[in-house]
């Protein structure tokens, strides 16, 4: 990653920053025409939730398979359509072979089929076998250690060995290779390692082959290829994507959805019991919400490890009787009770001790320590329940949870749809458009929110501008919206942008304007990503009273009823902790803007830090070919005081971290 962090020597920096963007003076004179932000640190409105910024995740846009989940083999269990997708036959020279799906179960696994490779002729320079495309290729890096695993059995004529290789698609260069001999007529799992050379290039235009130079009939079940994973977790995550996410300082993870939780039909919901244990015990399911199969390699435990690896609080969404195809007919009453029990079992699996049925299973699966779990959301987007049964369904869940897990924070999946009991929190989703400036009004959405209502998790939000990932327009509008969440931190306790991930390869995306883009070997953050990183990394613990005098007007218009609407250019929020004030400033205009800042209460030291992201145009963005076109710069400065003037760059988001001790 390019390091654009600039730490100037104080004197050198003062001269550059005063000239361009800031005026410091103990005696600075404010004028009434310039926007003035007043922060009263001795008047605290509320605390700021440490979980203000997090992530929501689901299988969409190849978020896991072909995304975060590091598995390289696509269709590793040989699902079949007309052919076996992503698998192809190799017959070099005089070699002769055929491949078909065989519906014999792979003994000792949950797999109901395998690939049957019948090699009638093969010899030293005439290989026969199969190869897999990977998810838009197979990523190669120098000195990369891969673990290959597979189930196999062979007929008595097969002498072997089988050779496994990662090969370049264009010039057939073999980057890594390993052999397995002694395959018998009994199903068995084999594991082998292979390592790329120091001289191997970083490239993804590769495939994975399994070949033989001798004839015979071989049955192969579940083939897996794992590169190194984040924190070396078995069945783990891509290192680059986890490292990138860590830069966002996410404090919670809402999972497993999203529509992926519910599926279109009951069988295709996230059925957690089928997502635990060794991968060969996970048959996978159709992610019909987004139109492709899910391997379930990213299962319930993997979500929890992901949380632990990035220090995030899990927010577990449980299935509650609503499927996307039954919005007019959710499961209710006695028929819902098994699913309430299923949710209780899920929590017991994660948090129970050895004396509980499901806790014991988790321990038997290798995880002794209970997982930390405090937040449970009942369903997803139950405002889509057109029969309006959510109140009744939610109540059943809440009653059961209060009895068994009284300390759990329960979140209703929609705001205002549960009235007969009080949820601890409500989830609000907001997908927005810039709409020629009108979207900026969303920055005031919660200013007059009824404080008697339950606290809010903004479980999905995004300004959907830019594709596949958001551009600066989306970023600026997100930032203005986030200042609105922070200014209302007494009621808004959690928020997360959706969706996080998109594989940018052709055909991989179902939902555009995402936070992080990637292909098989590279990844990048959108402007929205970097802005969330700036906000989350400068959160503060308390919300002081603050106000803004006025802002230059970006647009003066009226609504359909003739009411005047003034859309502002400048947006702000201010939070603090014992030693700092965090002032966030958004300039939505394409020209510079000055703000006058006045702090009452705490003494502001000269020293501070300015983090800024800006672009010349709102269409500016990052992409797989320009990973860091727009990223924030961090500068240390000695220019602040209780009153100061700061000049905002055009189309910019700025976080000023003031020192108060
Ligand atoms: O984020 C994409 C989808 O938007 C989610 O799956 C769903 O909850 C929402 O409608």
JSON list of N, CA, C and O and ligand atoms in Angstrom, two decimals, residues 56 58 60 254 257-260 262 289-290 380-381 383-384 429 431 460 498-499 511, ligand 1:
[
{"chain": "A", "resi": 56, "resn": "UNK", "atom": "N", "xyz": [-21.95, -5.18, 7.82]},
{"chain": "A", "resi": 56, "resn": "UNK", "atom": "CA", "xyz": [-23.02, -6.17, 7.58]},
{"chain": "A", "resi": 56, "resn": "UNK", "atom": "C", "xyz": [-22.51, -7.06, 6.46]},
{"chain": "A", "resi": 56, "resn": "UNK", "atom": "O", "xyz": [-21.98, -6.57, 5.47]},
{"chain": "A", "resi": 58, "resn": "UNK", "atom": "N", "xyz": [-23.21, -10.73, 3.97]},
{"chain": "A", "resi": 58, "resn": "UNK", "atom": "CA", "xyz": [-24.02, -11.85, 3.51]},
{"chain": "A", "resi": 58, "resn": "UNK", "atom": "C", "xyz": [-23.36, -12.37, 2.23]},
{"chain": "A", "resi": 58, "resn": "UNK", "atom": "O", "xyz": [-22.48, -11.70, 1.67]},
{"chain": "A", "resi": 60, "resn": "UNK", "atom": "N", "xyz": [-23.38, -12.33, -1.23]},
{"chain": "A", "resi": 60, "resn": "UNK", "atom": "CA", "xyz": [-23.91, -11.52, -2.34]},
{"chain": "A", "resi": 60, "resn": "UNK", "atom": "C", "xyz": [-22.68, -11.04, -3.11]},
{"chain": "A", "resi": 60, "resn": "UNK", "atom": "O", "xyz": [-21.62, -10.86, -2.51]},
{"chain": "A", "resi": 254, "resn": "UNK", "atom": "N", "xyz": [-22.66, -7.67, 11.52]},
{"chain": "A", "resi": 254, "resn": "UNK", "atom": "CA", "xyz": [-24.05, -8.17, 11.44]},
{"chain": "A", "resi": 254, "resn": "UNK", "atom": "C", "xyz": [-24.06, -9.27, 10.38]},
{"chain": "A", "resi": 254, "resn": "UNK", "atom": "O", "xyz": [-23.67, -9.03, 9.23]},
{"chain": "A", "resi": 257, "resn": "UNK", "atom": "N", "xyz": [-26.99, -11.93, 7.16]},
{"chain": "A", "resi": 257, "resn": "UNK", "atom": "CA", "xyz": [-27.74, -11.18, 6.15]},
{"chain": "A", "resi": 257, "resn": "UNK", "atom": "C", "xyz": [-28.75, -10.30, 6.81]},
{"chain": "A", "resi": 257, "resn": "UNK", "atom": "O", "xyz": [-28.87, -10.31, 8.04]},
{"chain": "A", "resi": 258, "resn": "UNK", "atom": "N", "xyz": [-29.42, -9.50, 5.94]},
{"chain": "A", "resi": 258, "resn": "UNK", "atom": "CA", "xyz": [-29.48, -9.59, 4.50]},
{"chain": "A", "resi": 258, "resn": "UNK", "atom": "C", "xyz": [-30.41, -10.72, 4.03]},
{"chain": "A", "resi": 258, "resn": "UNK", "atom": "O", "xyz": [-30.85, -11.59, 4.79]},
{"chain": "A", "resi": 259, "resn": "UNK", "atom": "N", "xyz": [-30.70, -10.63, 2.76]},
{"chain": "A", "resi": 259, "resn": "UNK", "atom": "CA", "xyz": [-31.58, -11.61, 2.14]},
{"chain": "A", "resi": 259, "resn": "UNK", "atom": "C", "xyz": [-31.04, -13.04, 2.23]},
{"chain": "A", "resi": 259, "resn": "UNK", "atom": "O", "xyz": [-31.79, -14.00, 2.15]},
{"chain": "A", "resi": 260, "resn": "UNK", "atom": "N", "xyz": [-29.74, -13.16, 2.38]},
{"chain": "A", "resi": 260, "resn": "UNK", "atom": "CA", "xyz": [-29.12, -14.48, 2.46]},
{"chain": "A", "resi": 260, "resn": "UNK", "atom": "C", "xyz": [-29.60, -15.23, 3.70]},
{"chain": "A", "resi": 260, "resn": "UNK", "atom": "O", "xyz": [-29.64, -16.45, 3.72]},
{"chain": "A", "resi": 262, "resn": "UNK", "atom": "N", "xyz": [-32.63, -15.23, 4.85]},
{"chain": "A", "resi": 262, "resn": "UNK", "atom": "CA", "xyz": [-33.98, -15.76, 4.63]},
{"chain": "A", "resi": 262, "resn": "UNK", "atom": "C", "xyz": [-34.06, -16.71, 3.45]},
{"chain": "A", "resi": 262, "resn": "UNK", "atom": "O", "xyz": [-34.77, -17.71, 3.49]},
{"chain": "A", "resi": 289, "resn": "UNK", "atom": "N", "xyz": [-31.40, -16.15, -3.08]},
{"chain": "A", "resi": 289, "resn": "UNK", "atom": "CA", "xyz": [-31.62, -14.70, -2.98]},
{"chain": "A", "resi": 289, "resn": "UNK", "atom": "C", "xyz": [-30.78, -13.97, -4.01]},
{"chain": "A", "resi": 289, "resn": "UNK", "atom": "O", "xyz": [-31.19, -12.94, -4.55]},
{"chain": "A", "resi": 290, "resn": "UNK", "atom": "N", "xyz": [-29.59, -14.50, -4.29]},
{"chain": "A", "resi": 290, "resn": "UNK", "atom": "CA", "xyz": [-28.69, -13.81, -5.22]},
{"chain": "A", "resi": 290, "resn": "UNK", "atom": "C", "xyz": [-28.27, -14.68, -6.41]},
{"chain": "A", "resi": 290, "resn": "UNK", "atom": "O", "xyz": [-27.43, -14.26, -7.21]},
{"chain": "A", "resi": 380, "resn": "UNK", "atom": "N", "xyz": [-34.75, -10.34, 9.16]},
{"chain": "A", "resi": 380, "resn": "UNK", "atom": "CA", "xyz": [-34.18, -9.27, 8.35]},
{"chain": "A", "resi": 380, "resn": "UNK", "atom": "C", "xyz": [-35.31, -8.59, 7.57]},
{"chain": "A", "resi": 380, "resn": "UNK", "atom": "O", "xyz": [-36.14, -9.27, 6.96]},
{"chain": "A", "resi": 381, "resn": "UNK", "atom": "N", "xyz": [-35.35, -7.30, 7.64]},
{"chain": "A", "resi": 381, "resn": "UNK", "atom": "CA", "xyz": [-36.30, -6.50, 6.86]},
{"chain": "A", "resi": 381, "resn": "UNK", "atom": "C", "xyz": [-37.73, -7.06, 6.92]},
{"chain": "A", "resi": 381, "resn": "UNK", "atom": "O", "xyz": [-38.36, -7.31, 5.89]},
{"chain": "A", "resi": 383, "resn": "UNK", "atom": "N", "xyz": [-40.24, -5.54, 7.50]},
{"chain": "A", "resi": 383, "resn": "UNK", "atom": "CA", "xyz": [-41.25, -4.62, 6.95]},
{"chain": "A", "resi": 383, "resn": "UNK", "atom": "C", "xyz": [-41.77, -5.17, 5.63]},
{"chain": "A", "resi": 383, "resn": "UNK", "atom": "O", "xyz": [-42.80, -4.74, 5.12]},
{"chain": "A", "resi": 384, "resn": "UNK", "atom": "N", "xyz": [-41.06, -6.18, 5.07]},
{"chain": "A", "resi": 384, "resn": "UNK", "atom": "CA", "xyz": [-41.56, -6.84, 3.87]},
{"chain": "A", "resi": 384, "resn": "UNK", "atom": "C", "xyz": [-42.61, -7.92, 4.17]},
{"chain": "A", "resi": 384, "resn": "UNK", "atom": "O", "xyz": [-43.03, -8.62, 3.26]},
{"chain": "A", "resi": 429, "resn": "UNK", "atom": "N", "xyz": [-33.01, 0.47, 7.71]},
{"chain": "A", "resi": 429, "resn": "UNK", "atom": "CA", "xyz": [-32.20, 0.37, 6.48]},
{"chain": "A", "resi": 429, "resn": "UNK", "atom": "C", "xyz": [-32.44, 1.58, 5.59]},
{"chain": "A", "resi": 429, "resn": "UNK", "atom": "O", "xyz": [-33.59, 2.02, 5.45]},
{"chain": "A", "resi": 431, "resn": "UNK", "atom": "N", "xyz": [-31.23, 2.84, 1.80]},
{"chain": "A", "resi": 431, "resn": "UNK", "atom": "CA", "xyz": [-30.50, 2.89, 0.52]},
{"chain": "A", "resi": 431, "resn": "UNK", "atom": "C", "xyz": [-30.92, 4.18, -0.16]},
{"chain": "A", "resi": 431, "resn": "UNK", "atom": "O", "xyz": [-32.11, 4.42, -0.37]},
{"chain": "A", "resi": 460, "resn": "UNK", "atom": "N", "xyz": [-28.20, -1.35, 7.53]},
{"chain": "A", "resi": 460, "resn": "UNK", "atom": "CA", "xyz": [-27.78, -1.28, 6.13]},
{"chain": "A", "resi": 460, "resn": "UNK", "atom": "C", "xyz": [-27.99, 0.15, 5.67]},
{"chain": "A", "resi": 460, "resn": "UNK", "atom": "O", "xyz": [-29.09, 0.68, 5.83]},
{"chain": "A", "resi": 498, "resn": "UNK", "atom": "N", "xyz": [-23.86, -1.21, 3.44]},
{"chain": "A", "resi": 498, "resn": "UNK", "atom": "CA", "xyz": [-24.16, -2.49, 2.78]},
{"chain": "A", "resi": 498, "resn": "UNK", "atom": "C", "xyz": [-24.20, -2.31, 1.27]},
{"chain": "A", "resi": 498, "resn": "UNK", "atom": "O", "xyz": [-24.63, -1.27, 0.80]},
{"chain": "A", "resi": 499, "resn": "UNK", "atom": "N", "xyz": [-23.85, -3.36, 0.53]},
{"chain": "A", "resi": 499, "resn": "UNK", "atom": "CA", "xyz": [-23.03, -4.50, 0.95]},
{"chain": "A", "resi": 499, "resn": "UNK", "atom": "C", "xyz": [-21.55, -4.12, 1.05]},
{"chain": "A", "resi": 499, "resn": "UNK", "atom": "O", "xyz": [-21.13, -3.16, 0.42]},
{"chain": "A", "resi": 511, "resn": "UNK", "atom": "N", "xyz": [-25.33, -6.61, -7.05]},
{"chain": "A", "resi": 511, "resn": "UNK", "atom": "CA", "xyz": [-25.75, -5.35, -6.40]},
{"chain": "A", "resi": 511, "resn": "UNK", "atom": "C", "xyz": [-24.60, -4.37, -6.52]},
{"chain": "A", "resi": 511, "resn": "UNK", "atom": "O", "xyz": [-23.51, -4.65, -6.02]},
{"chain": "B", "resi": 1, "resn": "LIG", "atom": "O1", "xyz": [-27.76, -5.22, 0.83]},
{"chain": "B", "resi": 1, "resn": "LIG", "atom": "C1", "xyz": [-28.48, -5.83, -0.16]},
{"chain": "B", "resi": 1, "resn": "LIG", "atom": "C2", "xyz": [-29.89, -6.22, 0.30]},
{"chain": "B", "resi": 1, "resn": "LIG", "atom": "O2", "xyz": [-30.64, -5.09, 0.59]},
{"chain": "B", "resi": 1, "resn": "LIG", "atom": "C3", "xyz": [-29.97, -7.02, 1.56]},
{"chain": "B", "resi": 1, "resn": "LIG", "atom": "O3", "xyz": [-29.75, -8.37, 1.33]},
{"chain": "B", "resi": 1, "resn": "LIG", "atom": "C4", "xyz": [-31.36, -6.77, 2.05]},
{"chain": "B", "resi": 1, "resn": "LIG", "atom": "O4", "xyz": [-31.46, -6.85, 3.45]},
{"chain": "B", "resi": 1, "resn": "LIG", "atom": "C5", "xyz": [-31.64, -5.38, 1.54]},
{"chain": "B", "resi": 1, "resn": "LIG", "atom": "O5", "xyz": [-32.88, -5.29, 0.95]}
]
